[in-house]
Short mmCIF file of C-alpha atoms in Angstrom, two decimals:
data_model
loop_
_atom_site.label_atom_id
_atom_site.label_comp_id
_atom_site.label_asym_id
_atom_site.label_seq_id
_atom_site.Cartn_x
_atom_site.Cartn_y
_atom_site.Cartn_z
CA ALA Y 12 -14.77 -1.11 17.40
CA PRO Y 13 -18.23 -1.21 15.84
CA LYS Y 14 -18.52 -0.66 12.10
CA GLY Y 15 -19.16 2.96 11.14
CA VAL Y 16 -17.23 4.67 13.93
CA GLY Y 17 -13.90 6.37 13.38
CA ALA Y 18 -11.66 9.21 14.39
CA LEU Y 19 -9.99 11.94 12.39
CA TYR Y 20 -7.07 13.92 13.74
CA ILE Y 21 -6.76 17.36 12.18
CA ARG Y 22 -3.53 19.21 12.89
CA ASP Y 23 -3.88 22.85 13.95
CA GLY Y 24 -3.87 25.12 10.95
CA VAL Y 25 -5.16 22.50 8.50
CA ASN Y 26 -8.51 23.28 6.95
CA ILE Y 27 -10.62 20.51 5.51
CA ALA Y 28 -13.63 20.79 3.24
CA LYS Y 29 -16.98 19.65 4.60
CA LEU Y 30 -18.26 16.40 3.15
CA MET Y 31 -21.83 16.95 4.36
CA ARG Y 32 -23.94 20.02 5.02
CA GLY Y 33 -26.25 20.58 7.93
CA GLY Y 34 -25.79 21.00 11.67
CA ALA Y 35 -22.87 22.55 13.47
CA GLN Y 36 -21.47 19.53 15.30
CA GLU Y 37 -17.70 19.04 15.66
CA ARG Y 38 -16.93 22.77 15.33
CA ASN Y 39 -19.25 23.16 12.36
CA GLN Y 40 -17.57 20.31 10.42
CA ARG Y 41 -20.45 17.85 10.16
CA PRO Y 42 -24.17 17.35 10.80
CA GLY Y 43 -25.73 14.69 13.01
CA THR Y 44 -25.67 13.37 16.52
CA GLU Y 45 -22.63 11.48 17.74
CA ASN Y 46 -23.00 7.75 18.19
CA THR Y 47 -21.82 7.83 21.81
CA ALA Y 48 -21.95 4.07 22.40
CA SER Y 49 -19.76 3.39 19.35
CA ILE Y 50 -17.35 6.18 20.32
CA VAL Y 51 -16.93 4.65 23.79
CA ALA Y 52 -16.46 1.20 22.20
CA MET Y 53 -13.80 2.62 19.87
CA GLY Y 54 -11.98 4.15 22.83
CA THR Y 55 -12.03 0.81 24.63
CA ALA Y 56 -10.80 -0.99 21.50
CA LEU Y 57 -7.96 1.53 21.08
CA SER Y 58 -6.91 1.17 24.73
CA LEU Y 59 -6.86 -2.61 24.42
CA ALA Y 60 -4.95 -2.49 21.13
CA VAL Y 61 -2.30 -0.16 22.55
CA SER Y 62 -1.88 -2.24 25.72
CA GLU Y 63 -1.31 -5.42 23.66
CA MET Y 64 0.55 -3.88 20.72
CA GLN Y 65 4.11 -5.03 21.44
CA GLU Y 66 3.14 -8.58 22.36
CA GLU Y 67 0.71 -8.89 19.46
CA THR Y 68 3.20 -7.45 16.96
CA ALA Y 69 5.77 -10.05 18.04
CA ARG Y 70 3.23 -12.89 17.79
CA ILE Y 71 2.01 -11.86 14.34
CA SER Y 72 5.58 -11.29 13.11
CA ALA Y 73 6.51 -14.80 14.25
CA MET Y 74 3.55 -16.24 12.33
CA ARG Y 75 4.54 -14.28 9.21
CA GLU Y 76 8.14 -15.51 9.51
CA HIS Y 77 6.92 -19.10 9.87
CA LEU Y 78 4.60 -18.68 6.88
CA GLU Y 79 7.38 -17.20 4.75
CA LYS Y 80 9.95 -19.82 5.79
CA ARG Y 81 7.64 -22.71 4.94
CA ILE Y 82 6.55 -21.22 1.62
CA PHE Y 83 10.14 -20.66 0.49
CA ALA Y 84 11.13 -24.16 1.64
CA GLU Y 85 8.17 -25.99 0.08
CA ILE Y 86 7.21 -24.07 -3.07
CA PRO Y 87 9.88 -23.66 -5.75
CA ASP Y 88 10.46 -20.45 -7.68
CA VAL Y 89 8.88 -17.94 -5.28
CA TYR Y 90 9.96 -14.33 -4.75
CA LEU Y 91 9.36 -11.84 -1.97
CA ASN Y 92 8.04 -8.48 -3.12
CA GLY Y 93 9.36 -5.81 -0.78
CA ASN Y 94 11.96 -5.39 1.89
CA ARG Y 95 12.74 -8.22 4.31
CA GLU Y 96 13.49 -5.82 7.17
CA HIS Y 97 11.18 -2.83 6.78
CA ARG Y 98 7.65 -4.18 6.53
CA LEU Y 99 4.44 -4.63 8.45
CA PRO Y 100 4.30 -7.57 10.84
CA GLY Y 101 1.20 -9.18 9.36
CA THR Y 102 1.63 -8.96 5.59
CA LEU Y 103 3.55 -11.01 3.06
CA ASN Y 104 3.57 -10.19 -0.66
CA LEU Y 105 4.89 -12.98 -2.87
CA ARG Y 106 5.36 -13.62 -6.58
CA PHE Y 107 4.79 -17.05 -8.13
CA PRO Y 108 5.97 -17.11 -11.77
CA GLY Y 109 3.78 -19.39 -13.84
CA ALA Y 110 0.83 -18.98 -11.49
CA GLY Y 111 -1.20 -15.88 -12.32
CA SER Y 112 -2.71 -14.15 -9.33
CA ASP Y 113 -6.25 -14.33 -10.75
CA ALA Y 114 -6.11 -18.14 -10.95
CA VAL Y 115 -4.35 -18.46 -7.60
CA LEU Y 116 -6.79 -16.15 -5.82
CA LEU Y 117 -9.85 -17.89 -7.27
CA SER Y 118 -8.47 -21.31 -6.29
CA LEU Y 119 -7.53 -20.13 -2.80
CA ASP Y 120 -10.99 -18.67 -2.34
CA MET Y 121 -12.58 -21.97 -3.39
CA GLU Y 122 -10.45 -23.68 -0.72
CA GLY Y 123 -11.51 -21.18 1.95
CA LEU Y 124 -8.30 -19.14 2.07
CA ALA Y 125 -8.62 -15.38 1.64
CA ALA Y 126 -5.81 -13.50 -0.12
CA SER Y 127 -5.46 -10.50 -2.41
CA GLY Y 128 -3.66 -9.49 -5.57
CA GLY Y 129 -3.13 -5.90 -4.48
CA SER Y 130 -3.50 -3.58 -1.55
CA ALA Y 131 -6.45 -3.94 0.78
CA CYS Y 132 -8.01 -0.76 -0.60
CA SER Y 133 -8.01 -2.11 -4.17
CA ALA Y 134 -9.18 -5.67 -3.58
CA GLY Y 135 -11.04 -6.98 -6.61
CA ALA Y 136 -9.31 -4.64 -9.08
CA ALA Y 137 -8.34 -6.24 -12.42
CA GLU Y 138 -5.27 -4.05 -12.92
CA ALA Y 139 -1.81 -4.86 -11.64
CA SER Y 140 -1.08 -3.36 -8.23
CA HIS Y 141 0.14 0.21 -8.65
CA VAL Y 142 2.27 -0.26 -5.54
CA LEU Y 143 4.09 -3.26 -7.02
CA LEU Y 144 4.57 -1.38 -10.29
CA ALA Y 145 5.99 1.61 -8.39
CA MET Y 146 8.41 -0.78 -6.65
CA GLY Y 147 9.82 -1.68 -10.07
CA LEU Y 148 8.00 -4.92 -10.85
CA SER Y 149 6.84 -5.45 -14.41
CA GLU Y 150 3.11 -5.73 -15.06
CA SER Y 151 3.54 -9.49 -15.57
CA GLU Y 152 5.42 -9.86 -12.28
CA ALA Y 153 2.77 -7.85 -10.45
CA LYS Y 154 0.03 -10.03 -11.98
CA HIS Y 155 1.75 -13.13 -10.58
CA SER Y 156 1.82 -11.72 -7.04
CA ILE Y 157 -0.45 -12.18 -4.06
CA ARG Y 158 -0.70 -10.61 -0.62
CA LEU Y 159 -1.29 -12.76 2.45
CA SER Y 160 -2.31 -10.99 5.63
CA LEU Y 161 -2.32 -12.19 9.22
CA GLY Y 162 -4.12 -10.62 12.13
CA HIS Y 163 -5.17 -10.79 15.74
CA MET Y 164 -7.46 -13.79 15.29
CA ASN Y 165 -5.03 -16.00 13.32
CA THR Y 166 -3.25 -19.00 14.80
CA MET Y 167 -0.09 -20.91 13.88
CA GLU Y 168 -2.28 -23.88 12.94
CA GLU Y 169 -4.07 -21.69 10.39
CA VAL Y 170 -0.70 -20.59 9.01
CA ASP Y 171 0.27 -24.24 8.48
CA GLN Y 172 -3.08 -24.94 6.80
CA ALA Y 173 -2.58 -21.90 4.55
CA VAL Y 174 0.82 -23.19 3.42
CA GLU Y 175 -0.63 -26.57 2.50
CA ILE Y 176 -3.46 -24.96 0.53
CA LEU Y 177 -1.17 -22.46 -1.21
CA LYS Y 178 1.35 -25.15 -2.11
CA ARG Y 179 -1.34 -27.37 -3.61
CA VAL Y 180 -2.87 -24.47 -5.57
CA VAL Y 181 0.37 -23.02 -6.97
CA LEU Y 182 1.75 -26.42 -7.99
CA ARG Y 183 -1.55 -27.37 -9.66
CA ILE Y 184 -1.79 -24.10 -11.61
CA ARG Y 185 1.83 -24.33 -12.70
CA SER Y 186 1.32 -27.92 -13.84
CA ILE Y 187 -1.24 -26.78 -16.42
CA SER Y 188 0.43 -23.47 -17.32
CA PRO Y 189 1.62 -23.39 -20.95
CA VAL Y 190 4.36 -20.88 -20.09
CA TYR Y 191 5.80 -22.42 -16.93
#
């Protein structure tokens, strides 16, 4: 859907504080006129997403499995952060001892591959991922971890390209690491 449109479901009996003051739209919850065109576009996007959800989930899961299988086969000393069974279809969080996430992420970015060291909502943060720390990883382990995400627009060819780039980057960084 277009940027700036969204939906909020509020369960009966739940009161929320107003974020803005003004008009009485949406049962006196917010000011302003609805962006009808964007609301219709969001509805269309939601309908399409729901109609393709099972097929798309299977396709993205297959790409993630392929990505994971190749990484574990071609890059030594790699660890999966999280549960192999209970996880989202399009994300893979991995730990590469001897290859700090800052160096890996910068190198991946320079090669045109986007990745993150934490959750999507904390991208760019210098601290170790609070989620990885809560899962029991040490700060050092969390700072050697990256998250790769796949989505609707990705292809298996891009997954294979990502493995080649990641392999090259991790092996290069480890080759100059004084602690690896």
